[in-house]
């Protein structure tokens, strides 16, 4: 059941990312709801569900965005390696690692897109991209994580399997 | 690190590479066309429904800038009102403005196709918008896209059956041969990661002033000459530099495009060549 809800949430996030999020710019960039949702899901629902949802999110985004199918999946793939962080329980809070993972996942995602530009023969300005896109995007996503994390945490209370009396 | 996680990572990367290779040969284009055809109306409706909320939120966060802008606009408005009152032939003035604004009326020999913008590329590295017209409507890659008022938006970079992606002139991969209308100085207008426009290769000695209009030069054959791109907002002359850096402001707000015109009667040389 929770996988189905996760899948539905991801599909809604992908559509919203392309149609709604561009209108809400923070620090001159659009926050990435897909990354934020995946990290929040990872932090609240755990590794197993996140591992399944990450490639699905990449595939769904790839079908709808301007990039070749597979690129979004590739850019999100490193997030699978981050799913272990929650299990390590380095700190008591789930939120702090989630914020750090959001920043990290954003930087990796945008860097993969930049590397793709280079591979396809473009010459992006790395310094300008880092200052004008990477850093603001990481901060914007970290800010967006707070409400999304709160919502998923609230919703996830209803998703827990009920114990029989 | 967990062995299963690494295996899964390897599987996801391998699947991504397979999809990328398949995309290279357009294997997934029918699937992408079908999904986009279904999603486009949903995305369009969602975008339209949330636009007032987005405007409200953006206005709240931009309150200081808007306040300054409002003051400047009020002053400008006063001077404009005074100027208009001095005009003797109002009808003639209106007619001139109408000619400037009405692109279609002015260019009867050219064919345009109207399209709605329904989505935007999620990556902040690239500046592309999706429109609800595709190859079924006769669109082809590299066709030029204009605002309804006639200024340059960008060019089509990917066409599916019922939708297409437009690379905006503000995209960091965009380069348009341009000239400054008043002085006829030529250069290249390029986009940047932060969505701004710069006119490069403008000679250090060239006469460039704030407010000068920048149009396409037609050099290279990728764009017809004379299409409006924007207005010069700053010209920077650094000592011992061969060229000056000219910052250009697009005439249209490309971050809030709702509808565009595709110029279907012009194809760039390389695209139109047999």
Coordinates of N, CA and C in Angstrom, one line a residue, chain A residues 15-20 22-25 28-32 34 47-48 51-52 54-55 59 61-71 73-74 77-78 80-81 83-84 109-111 113-114 117 122 124-125 128-129 132-134 137, chain B residues 1-2 4-6 8-9 12-13 15-17 19-21 23-24 28 31-32 35-36 39-40 42-44 46-47 50-51 53-55 57-58 61 118-126 128 158 160 165 172-174 193-194 255-256:
Chain A
X15 N 4.8 15.7 -12.3 CA 4.0 16.6 -13.1 C 4.0 18.0 -12.5
X16 N 4.0 18.1 -11.2 CA 4.1 19.4 -10.5 C 5.4 20.1 -10.8
X17 N 6.5 19.3 -10.8 CA 7.8 19.9 -11.0 C 7.9 20.6 -12.4
X18 N 7.3 20.0 -13.4 CA 7.3 20.6 -14.7 C 6.3 21.8 -14.9
X19 N 5.2 21.7 -14.2 CA 4.1 22.7 -14.5 C 4.0 23.8 -13.4
X20 N 4.2 23.4 -12.2 CA 3.9 24.4 -11.1 C 5.2 25.0 -10.6
X22 N 8.1 25.8 -11.7 CA 8.8 26.9 -12.4 C 8.3 28.3 -12.0
X23 N 7.0 28.3 -11.6 CA 6.5 29.6 -11.2 C 6.9 30.1 -9.8
X24 N 7.5 29.1 -9.0 CA 7.9 29.5 -7.7 C 9.4 29.5 -7.7
X25 N 10.1 30.6 -7.9 CA 11.5 30.6 -7.9 C 12.0 31.1 -6.6
X28 N 16.3 32.8 -7.5 CA 16.5 32.8 -8.9 C 16.5 31.4 -9.5
X29 N 16.2 30.4 -8.7 CA 16.2 29.0 -9.2 C 14.9 28.3 -8.8
X30 N 14.5 27.3 -9.6 CA 13.3 26.5 -9.2 C 13.7 25.4 -8.3
X31 N 13.0 25.2 -7.1 CA 13.3 24.1 -6.3 C 12.9 22.8 -7.0
X32 N 13.6 21.7 -6.6 CA 13.3 20.4 -7.3 C 12.5 19.5 -6.3
X34 N 11.1 16.8 -6.8 CA 11.3 15.3 -6.9 C 12.4 14.9 -6.0
X47 N 14.8 2.9 3.8 CA 15.6 2.7 2.7 C 14.9 1.9 1.6
X48 N 14.2 0.8 2.0 CA 13.6 -0.1 1.0 C 12.7 0.6 0.0
X51 N 14.6 3.1 -2.3 CA 15.4 2.4 -3.4 C 14.5 2.1 -4.6
X52 N 13.2 1.8 -4.3 CA 12.3 1.5 -5.5 C 11.9 2.8 -6.1
X54 N 13.3 5.8 -6.3 CA 14.3 6.6 -7.0 C 14.3 6.4 -8.5
X55 N 14.5 5.1 -9.0 CA 14.5 4.9 -10.4 C 13.2 5.2 -11.1
X59 N 12.7 7.7 -14.2 CA 12.0 7.2 -15.4 C 10.8 8.1 -15.8
X61 N 10.3 11.2 -14.8 CA 10.7 12.6 -15.2 C 11.3 12.5 -16.6
X62 N 12.0 11.4 -16.9 CA 12.6 11.3 -18.2 C 11.6 11.3 -19.3
X63 N 10.4 10.7 -19.0 CA 9.3 10.6 -20.0 C 8.8 12.0 -20.3
X64 N 8.8 12.9 -19.3 CA 8.1 14.2 -19.5 C 9.1 15.4 -19.7
X65 N 10.4 15.2 -19.4 CA 11.2 16.4 -19.5 C 11.9 16.5 -20.9
X66 N 12.7 17.5 -21.1 CA 13.3 17.7 -22.5 C 14.5 16.8 -22.8
X67 N 15.0 16.2 -21.7 CA 16.2 15.4 -21.8 C 15.9 14.0 -22.4
X68 N 17.0 13.3 -22.9 CA 16.8 12.0 -23.4 C 16.4 11.1 -22.2
X69 N 15.5 10.1 -22.5 CA 15.1 9.2 -21.4 C 16.3 8.5 -20.8
X70 N 16.4 8.5 -19.5 CA 17.5 7.8 -18.8 C 18.4 8.9 -18.1
X71 N 18.4 10.1 -18.6 CA 19.3 11.1 -18.0 C 18.9 11.5 -16.6
X73 N 17.2 9.6 -14.7 CA 17.4 8.5 -13.8 C 18.8 8.4 -13.4
X74 N 19.7 8.7 -14.4 CA 21.2 8.6 -14.1 C 21.5 9.7 -13.0
X77 N 20.3 8.5 -9.7 CA 20.9 7.2 -9.3 C 21.8 7.3 -8.0
X78 N 22.7 8.3 -7.9 CA 23.5 8.4 -6.7 C 22.7 8.5 -5.4
X80 N 20.6 6.5 -4.5 CA 20.4 5.1 -4.0 C 21.5 4.9 -3.0
X81 N 22.7 5.4 -3.2 CA 23.9 5.2 -2.3 C 23.7 6.0 -1.0
X83 N 20.9 6.2 0.6 CA 19.8 5.6 1.4 C 20.3 4.9 2.7
X84 N 21.5 4.6 2.7 CA 22.1 3.9 3.9 C 22.2 4.9 5.1
X109 N 22.9 16.0 -8.6 CA 22.0 16.0 -9.7 C 22.4 17.1 -10.8
X110 N 22.6 18.3 -10.3 CA 22.9 19.4 -11.2 C 24.3 19.2 -11.8
X111 N 25.2 18.6 -11.1 CA 26.5 18.3 -11.6 C 26.4 17.3 -12.8
X113 N 23.9 16.8 -14.8 CA 23.4 17.6 -15.9 C 24.4 18.4 -16.6
X114 N 25.3 19.0 -15.8 CA 26.4 19.9 -16.4 C 27.4 19.0 -17.1
X117 N 26.1 18.2 -20.4 CA 26.3 19.3 -21.3 C 27.7 19.3 -21.9
X122 N 28.9 21.1 -25.3 CA 28.7 22.5 -24.8 C 29.8 22.9 -23.9
X124 N 29.7 24.9 -20.7 CA 29.1 25.7 -19.6 C 30.2 26.3 -18.7
X125 N 29.8 27.5 -18.2 CA 30.7 28.2 -17.3 C 30.6 27.5 -15.9
X128 N 30.3 30.0 -12.9 CA 29.0 30.7 -12.9 C 27.9 29.8 -12.5
X129 N 28.0 28.5 -13.0 CA 26.9 27.5 -12.7 C 26.9 27.2 -11.2
X132 N 25.6 30.5 -9.4 CA 24.3 31.0 -9.8 C 23.2 29.9 -9.7
X133 N 23.7 28.6 -9.8 CA 22.7 27.5 -9.9 C 22.8 26.5 -8.8
X134 N 24.0 25.9 -8.7 CA 24.2 24.8 -7.7 C 23.9 25.2 -6.3
X137 N 20.3 26.4 -5.7 CA 19.4 25.3 -5.8 C 19.4 24.4 -4.6
Chain B
X1 N 29.7 0.0 3.0 CA 28.4 0.3 2.4 C 27.7 -1.1 2.1
X2 N 26.4 -1.0 2.3 CA 25.5 -2.2 2.1 C 25.8 -2.7 0.6
X4 N 23.9 -4.8 -1.1 CA 22.7 -4.7 -2.0 C 22.4 -3.3 -2.5
X5 N 22.8 -2.3 -1.8 CA 22.6 -0.9 -2.2 C 23.5 -0.7 -3.4
X6 N 24.7 -1.1 -3.3 CA 25.7 -0.9 -4.4 C 25.2 -1.7 -5.7
X8 N 22.2 -2.4 -6.4 CA 21.0 -1.7 -6.9 C 21.4 -0.4 -7.7
X9 N 22.4 0.3 -7.1 CA 23.0 1.5 -7.8 C 23.5 1.1 -9.2
X12 N 20.6 0.5 -11.5 CA 19.9 1.7 -11.9 C 20.8 2.5 -12.9
X13 N 22.1 2.5 -12.7 CA 23.0 3.2 -13.7 C 22.9 2.4 -15.0
X15 N 20.5 0.6 -16.2 CA 19.2 0.8 -16.8 C 19.2 2.2 -17.5
X16 N 19.8 3.2 -16.8 CA 19.8 4.6 -17.3 C 20.6 4.6 -18.6
X17 N 21.7 3.9 -18.6 CA 22.6 3.9 -19.8 C 21.8 3.2 -21.0
X19 N 18.6 3.1 -21.4 CA 17.6 4.1 -21.8 C 18.2 5.2 -22.7
X20 N 19.4 5.7 -22.2 CA 20.1 6.7 -23.0 C 20.4 6.3 -24.4
X21 N 20.9 5.0 -24.5 CA 21.3 4.5 -25.8 C 20.1 4.3 -26.6
X23 N 17.4 6.1 -26.4 CA 16.9 7.4 -26.8 C 17.7 8.0 -28.0
X24 N 19.0 7.6 -28.0 CA 19.8 8.1 -29.1 C 19.3 7.6 -30.4
X28 N 12.3 5.3 -27.8 CA 11.3 5.6 -26.9 C 10.4 6.7 -27.3
X31 N 6.6 6.3 -27.1 CA 6.2 6.3 -25.7 C 6.2 7.7 -25.1
X32 N 7.3 8.4 -25.3 CA 7.4 9.8 -24.8 C 6.3 10.7 -25.4
X35 N 2.9 9.7 -23.7 CA 2.8 10.2 -22.3 C 2.7 11.7 -22.3
X36 N 3.5 12.4 -23.1 CA 3.4 13.9 -23.2 C 2.1 14.4 -23.6
X39 N -0.1 14.0 -20.7 CA 0.2 14.9 -19.5 C 0.1 16.4 -19.9
X40 N 0.2 16.8 -21.1 CA 0.2 18.2 -21.5 C -1.0 19.0 -21.0
X42 N -3.0 18.2 -18.6 CA -3.0 18.2 -17.1 C -2.0 19.3 -16.6
X43 N -0.8 19.3 -17.2 CA 0.3 20.2 -16.8 C -0.2 21.7 -17.1
X44 N -0.8 21.8 -18.2 CA -1.3 23.2 -18.6 C -2.4 23.7 -17.6
X46 N -2.8 22.6 -14.5 CA -2.2 22.8 -13.2 C -1.4 24.2 -13.2
X47 N -0.7 24.4 -14.2 CA 0.1 25.7 -14.3 C -0.8 26.9 -14.3
X50 N -2.4 27.4 -10.7 CA -1.6 27.8 -9.6 C -0.9 29.2 -9.9
X51 N -1.0 29.7 -11.1 CA -0.3 30.9 -11.5 C -0.7 32.1 -10.6
X53 N -1.5 32.0 -7.5 CA -0.9 31.8 -6.2 C 0.6 32.1 -6.3
X54 N 1.2 31.6 -7.4 CA 2.6 31.8 -7.6 C 2.9 33.3 -7.7
X55 N 2.1 34.0 -8.5 CA 2.3 35.5 -8.6 C 2.2 36.2 -7.2
X57 N 2.8 34.8 -4.2 CA 4.0 34.4 -3.4 C 5.2 35.2 -3.9
X58 N 5.4 35.2 -5.2 CA 6.6 35.9 -5.8 C 6.5 37.4 -5.5
X61 N 7.6 37.9 -1.9 CA 9.1 37.8 -1.7 C 9.8 39.0 -2.4
X118 N 3.3 24.9 -21.6 CA 2.7 24.1 -20.5 C 3.6 23.6 -19.5
X119 N 4.9 23.6 -19.8 CA 5.9 23.0 -18.8 C 7.3 23.6 -19.0
X120 N 8.1 23.4 -18.0 CA 9.5 23.9 -18.1 C 10.4 22.9 -17.6
X121 N 11.6 22.9 -18.2 CA 12.6 21.9 -17.9 C 13.0 22.0 -16.4
X122 N 12.9 20.8 -15.7 CA 13.2 20.8 -14.2 C 14.6 21.2 -13.8
X123 N 15.6 20.9 -14.7 CA 17.0 21.3 -14.3 C 17.2 22.7 -14.4
X124 N 17.9 23.3 -13.4 CA 18.2 24.7 -13.4 C 19.3 25.1 -14.3
X125 N 20.0 24.0 -14.8 CA 21.1 24.3 -15.8 C 20.7 24.6 -17.1
X126 N 19.4 24.3 -17.4 CA 18.9 24.5 -18.8 C 17.6 25.3 -18.8
X128 N 14.5 25.6 -20.9 CA 13.7 25.2 -22.0 C 12.2 25.2 -21.5
X158 N 13.6 20.1 -29.7 CA 13.2 18.8 -29.7 C 11.7 18.7 -30.1
X160 N 8.3 16.3 -30.5 CA 7.5 15.0 -30.4 C 6.3 15.2 -31.3
X165 N 9.9 21.0 -27.4 CA 10.7 21.7 -26.4 C 11.4 22.9 -27.1
X172 N 22.1 28.6 -21.4 CA 23.5 28.8 -21.5 C 24.1 28.1 -22.8
X173 N 23.4 27.3 -23.5 CA 23.9 26.8 -24.8 C 23.5 27.6 -26.0
X174 N 22.7 28.7 -25.7 CA 22.1 29.5 -26.8 C 23.1 30.6 -27.3
X193 N 24.0 30.7 -17.2 CA 23.3 29.8 -16.2 C 22.3 30.6 -15.4
X194 N 22.5 31.9 -15.1 CA 21.6 32.6 -14.3 C 20.5 33.2 -15.0
X255 N 10.6 34.2 -18.1 CA 10.3 33.2 -17.0 C 8.8 33.0 -16.8
X256 N 8.0 33.8 -17.5 CA 6.6 33.7 -17.3 C 5.8 33.6 -18.6

